[in-house]
Structure formats: C-alpha cells, structure tokens
PDB file of C-alpha atoms in Angstrom:
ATOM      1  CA  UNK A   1       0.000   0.000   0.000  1.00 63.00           C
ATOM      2  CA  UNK A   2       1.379   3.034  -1.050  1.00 78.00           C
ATOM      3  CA  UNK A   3       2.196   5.738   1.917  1.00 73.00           C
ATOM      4  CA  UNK A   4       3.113   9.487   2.395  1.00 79.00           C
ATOM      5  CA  UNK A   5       6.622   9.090   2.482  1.00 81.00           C
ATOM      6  CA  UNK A   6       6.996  12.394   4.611  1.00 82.00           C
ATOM      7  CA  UNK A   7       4.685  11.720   7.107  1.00 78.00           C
ATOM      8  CA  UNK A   8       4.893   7.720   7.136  1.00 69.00           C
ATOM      9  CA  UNK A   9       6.898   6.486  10.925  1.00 72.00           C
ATOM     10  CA  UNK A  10       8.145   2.884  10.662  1.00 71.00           C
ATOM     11  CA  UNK A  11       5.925   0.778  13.518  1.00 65.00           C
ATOM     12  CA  UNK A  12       3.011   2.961  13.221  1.00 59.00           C
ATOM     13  CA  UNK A  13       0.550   0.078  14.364  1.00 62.00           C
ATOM     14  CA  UNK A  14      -2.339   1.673  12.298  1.00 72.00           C
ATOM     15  CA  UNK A  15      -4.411  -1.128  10.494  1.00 81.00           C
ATOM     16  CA  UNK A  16      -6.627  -0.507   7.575  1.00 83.00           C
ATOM     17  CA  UNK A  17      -9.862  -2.801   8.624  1.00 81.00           C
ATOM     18  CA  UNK A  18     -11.512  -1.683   5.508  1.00 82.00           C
ATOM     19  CA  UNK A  19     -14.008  -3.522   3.946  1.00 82.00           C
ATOM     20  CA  UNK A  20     -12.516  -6.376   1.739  1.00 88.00           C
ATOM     21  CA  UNK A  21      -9.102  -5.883   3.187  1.00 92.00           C
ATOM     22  CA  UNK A  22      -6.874  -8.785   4.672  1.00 95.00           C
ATOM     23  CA  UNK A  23      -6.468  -7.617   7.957  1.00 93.00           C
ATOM     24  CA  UNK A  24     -10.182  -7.231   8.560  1.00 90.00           C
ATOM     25  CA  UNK A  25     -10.834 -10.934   6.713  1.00 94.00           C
ATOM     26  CA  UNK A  26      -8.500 -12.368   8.997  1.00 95.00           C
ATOM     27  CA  UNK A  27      -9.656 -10.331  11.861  1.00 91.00           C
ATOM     28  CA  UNK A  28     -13.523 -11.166  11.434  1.00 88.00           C
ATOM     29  CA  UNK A  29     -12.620 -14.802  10.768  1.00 93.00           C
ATOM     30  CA  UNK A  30     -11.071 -15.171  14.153  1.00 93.00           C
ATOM     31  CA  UNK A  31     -13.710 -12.956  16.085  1.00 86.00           C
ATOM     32  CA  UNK A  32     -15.520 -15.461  15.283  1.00 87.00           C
ATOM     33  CA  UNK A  33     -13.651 -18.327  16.920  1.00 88.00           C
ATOM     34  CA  UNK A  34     -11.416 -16.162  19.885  1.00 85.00           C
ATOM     35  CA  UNK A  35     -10.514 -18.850  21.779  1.00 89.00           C
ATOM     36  CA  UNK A  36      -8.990 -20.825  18.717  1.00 95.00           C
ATOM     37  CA  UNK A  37      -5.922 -20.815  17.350  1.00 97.00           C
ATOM     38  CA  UNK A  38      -4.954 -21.229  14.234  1.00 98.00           C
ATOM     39  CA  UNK A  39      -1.757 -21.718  11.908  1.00 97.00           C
ATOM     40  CA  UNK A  40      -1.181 -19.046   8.783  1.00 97.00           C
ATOM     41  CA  UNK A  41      -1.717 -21.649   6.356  1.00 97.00           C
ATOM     42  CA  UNK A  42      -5.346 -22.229   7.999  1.00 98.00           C
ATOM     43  CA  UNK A  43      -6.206 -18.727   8.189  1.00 98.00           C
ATOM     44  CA  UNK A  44      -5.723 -18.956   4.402  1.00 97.00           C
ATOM     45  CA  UNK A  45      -7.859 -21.582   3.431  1.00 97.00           C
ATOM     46  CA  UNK A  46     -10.364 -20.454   5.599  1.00 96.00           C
ATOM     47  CA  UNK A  47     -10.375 -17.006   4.595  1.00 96.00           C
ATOM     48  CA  UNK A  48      -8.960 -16.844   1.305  1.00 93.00           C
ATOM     49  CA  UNK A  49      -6.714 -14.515   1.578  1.00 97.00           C
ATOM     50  CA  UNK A  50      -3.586 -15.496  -0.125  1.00 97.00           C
ATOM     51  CA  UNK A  51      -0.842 -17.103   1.730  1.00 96.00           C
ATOM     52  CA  UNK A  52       1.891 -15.027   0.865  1.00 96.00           C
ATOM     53  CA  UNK A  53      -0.199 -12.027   2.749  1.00 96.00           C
ATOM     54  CA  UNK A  54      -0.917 -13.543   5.407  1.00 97.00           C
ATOM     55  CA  UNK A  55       2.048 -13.462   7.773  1.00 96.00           C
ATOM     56  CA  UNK A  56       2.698  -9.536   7.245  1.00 95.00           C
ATOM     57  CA  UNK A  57      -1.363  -8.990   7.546  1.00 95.00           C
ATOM     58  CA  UNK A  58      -0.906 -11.013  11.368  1.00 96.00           C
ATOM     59  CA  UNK A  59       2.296  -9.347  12.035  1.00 93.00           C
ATOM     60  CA  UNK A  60       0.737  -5.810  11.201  1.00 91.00           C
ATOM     61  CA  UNK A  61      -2.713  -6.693  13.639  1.00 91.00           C
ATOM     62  CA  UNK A  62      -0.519  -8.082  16.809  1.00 91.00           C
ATOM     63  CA  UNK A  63       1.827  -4.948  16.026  1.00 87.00           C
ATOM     64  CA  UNK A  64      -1.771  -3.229  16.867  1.00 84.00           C
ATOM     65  CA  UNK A  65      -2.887  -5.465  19.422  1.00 84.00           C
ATOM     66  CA  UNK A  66      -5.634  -6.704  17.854  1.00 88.00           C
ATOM     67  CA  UNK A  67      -4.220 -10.334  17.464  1.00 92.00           C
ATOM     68  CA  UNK A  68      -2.211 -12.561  19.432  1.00 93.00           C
ATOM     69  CA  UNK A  69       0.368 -15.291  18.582  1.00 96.00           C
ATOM     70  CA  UNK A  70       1.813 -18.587  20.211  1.00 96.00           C
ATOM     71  CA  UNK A  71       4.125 -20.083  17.301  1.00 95.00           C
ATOM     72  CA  UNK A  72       2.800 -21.107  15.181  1.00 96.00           C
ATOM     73  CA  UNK A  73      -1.363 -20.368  16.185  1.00 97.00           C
ATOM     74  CA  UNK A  74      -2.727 -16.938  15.654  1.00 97.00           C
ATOM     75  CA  UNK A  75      -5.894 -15.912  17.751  1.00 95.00           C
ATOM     76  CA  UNK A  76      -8.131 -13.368  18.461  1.00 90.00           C
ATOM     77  CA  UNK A  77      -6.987 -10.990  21.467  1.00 85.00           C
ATOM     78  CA  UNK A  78      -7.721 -12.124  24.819  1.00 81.00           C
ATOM     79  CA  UNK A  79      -8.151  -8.510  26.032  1.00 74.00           C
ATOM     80  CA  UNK A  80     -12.264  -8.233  26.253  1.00 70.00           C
ATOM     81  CA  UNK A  81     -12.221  -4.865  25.342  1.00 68.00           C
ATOM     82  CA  UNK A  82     -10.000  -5.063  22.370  1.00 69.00           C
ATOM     83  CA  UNK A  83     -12.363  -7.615  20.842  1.00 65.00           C
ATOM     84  CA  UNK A  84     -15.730  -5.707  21.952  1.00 71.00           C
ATOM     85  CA  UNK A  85     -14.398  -2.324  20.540  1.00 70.00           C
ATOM     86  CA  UNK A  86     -13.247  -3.984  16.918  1.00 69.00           C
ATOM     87  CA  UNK A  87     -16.737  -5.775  17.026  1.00 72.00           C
ATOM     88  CA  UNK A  88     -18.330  -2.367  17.719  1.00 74.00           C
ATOM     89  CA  UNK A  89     -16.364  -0.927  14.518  1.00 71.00           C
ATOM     90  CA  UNK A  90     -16.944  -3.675  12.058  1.00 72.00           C
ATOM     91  CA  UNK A  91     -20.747  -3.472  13.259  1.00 75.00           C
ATOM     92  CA  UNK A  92     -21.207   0.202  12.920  1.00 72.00           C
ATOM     93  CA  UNK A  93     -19.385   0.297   9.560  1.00 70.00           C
ATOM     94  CA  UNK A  94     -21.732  -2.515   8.313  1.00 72.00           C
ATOM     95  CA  UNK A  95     -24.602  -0.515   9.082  1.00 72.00           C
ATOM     96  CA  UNK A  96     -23.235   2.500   7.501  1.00 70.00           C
ATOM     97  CA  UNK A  97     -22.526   0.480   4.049  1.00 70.00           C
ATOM     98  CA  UNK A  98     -25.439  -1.112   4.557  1.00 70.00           C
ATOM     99  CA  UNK A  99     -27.958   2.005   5.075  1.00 68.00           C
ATOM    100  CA  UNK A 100     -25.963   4.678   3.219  1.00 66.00           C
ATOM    101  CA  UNK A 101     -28.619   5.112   0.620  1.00 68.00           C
ATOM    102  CA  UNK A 102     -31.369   5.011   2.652  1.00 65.00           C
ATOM    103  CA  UNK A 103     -34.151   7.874   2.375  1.00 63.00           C
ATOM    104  CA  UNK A 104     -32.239   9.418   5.474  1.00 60.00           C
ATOM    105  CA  UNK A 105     -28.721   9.492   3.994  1.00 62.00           C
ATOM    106  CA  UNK A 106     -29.868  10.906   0.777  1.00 66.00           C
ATOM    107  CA  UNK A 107     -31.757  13.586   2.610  1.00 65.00           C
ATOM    108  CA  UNK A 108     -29.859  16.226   4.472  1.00 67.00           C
ATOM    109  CA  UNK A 109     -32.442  17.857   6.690  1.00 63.00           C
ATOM    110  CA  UNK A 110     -34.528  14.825   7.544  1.00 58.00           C
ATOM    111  CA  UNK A 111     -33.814  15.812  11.003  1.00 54.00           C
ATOM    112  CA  UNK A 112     -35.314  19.298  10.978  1.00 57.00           C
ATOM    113  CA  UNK A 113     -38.490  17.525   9.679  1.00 55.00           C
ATOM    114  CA  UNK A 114     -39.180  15.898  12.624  1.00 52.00           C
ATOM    115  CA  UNK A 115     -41.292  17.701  15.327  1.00 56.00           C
ATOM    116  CA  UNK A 116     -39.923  19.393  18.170  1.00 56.00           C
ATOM    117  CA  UNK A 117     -41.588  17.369  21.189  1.00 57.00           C
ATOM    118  CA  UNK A 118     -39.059  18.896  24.233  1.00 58.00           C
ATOM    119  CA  UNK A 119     -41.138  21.697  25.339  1.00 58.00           C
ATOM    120  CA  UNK A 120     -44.657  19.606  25.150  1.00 52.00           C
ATOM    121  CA  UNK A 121     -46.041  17.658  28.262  1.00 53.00           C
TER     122      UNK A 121
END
C-alpha cells in the first residue's frame, strides 16, 4: 500500500480494517472463533486470503494489538475490550454500508423535519 513518504513512521501500528481488506478478513474470521488458534496456512484456506499475505497482515494486527500469537497459532486478542471495541467498529461500519442510501442518507435535513416534542407535556 502506497504511503506518504513524509509523514509515514516505521511501527506505526495503524491497520486498515476496511471492507474487503486482509487484515479485517483475517480479523472477522477469528472474532468469530477467539478462543482458537490457528496456523497461517489455515487462516488462508479459511479465509482466502492469499498465503503469501498472510504473515505480514498477522504481524501488522498483533503490532496493533488486535491479534495474538503462540508459534505457530494466531488468535483473536484475549483482552475483552479489544475484541468488543473492533466488534463495535466492524458493526457500525456494516450498518453504515449497509444504510448509506437510505431515504435518510440521501436527505440532508430529515432531522429538521421531525417535530420538536421537548417543550410539550
């Protein structure tokens, strides 16, 4: 993936969990199963993506924290929180692709339509 080469900083643990990417293919898949560990050659059968990518992809997510690794098994962080808040941003980016051209995303002011009900009793 090309980078800004001015503002890139070797070890920046950012991951792209895009839609479609690797890292979130591999990172869904074993969301699903956190407990489980499994070997890189696994991962890509079961996910698809292709072998060659996915030892960097792993190496880029534990970088972030968002995997963790016992040679040679790969798993799902066993920090709780880690898993709840990539859940939370997988889920809320689904809905977003998902509703984004809904009547309410195509319609700017749908929120000034609605009646004003904080002063009533």
């Amino acid at each position: 993936m090309p980078v800004d080469f001015e503002t890139h900083e070797p070890g920046n643990p950012r991951v792209d969990l895009s839609e479609g990417t690797n890292a979130r293919r591999l990172l869904e898949f074993l969301l699903q199963t956190p407990t489980v560990g499994y070997t890189p050659a696994e991962l890509a059968e079961e996910t698809t993506v292709p072998r060659g990518s996915v030892g960097p992809t792993l190496n880029r997510l534990e970088a972030a924290g968002l995997v963790r690794h016992k040679e040679p098994y790969w798993a799902a962080p066993e920090d709780d929180r880690i898993a709840a808040a990539t859940a939370a941003f997988l889920g809320v980016e689904t809905v977003a692709s998902t509703y984004s051209d809904d009547w309410y995303a195509q319609n700017d002011g749908w929120a000034e339509e609605l009646p004003d009900l904080s002063d009533e009793e």
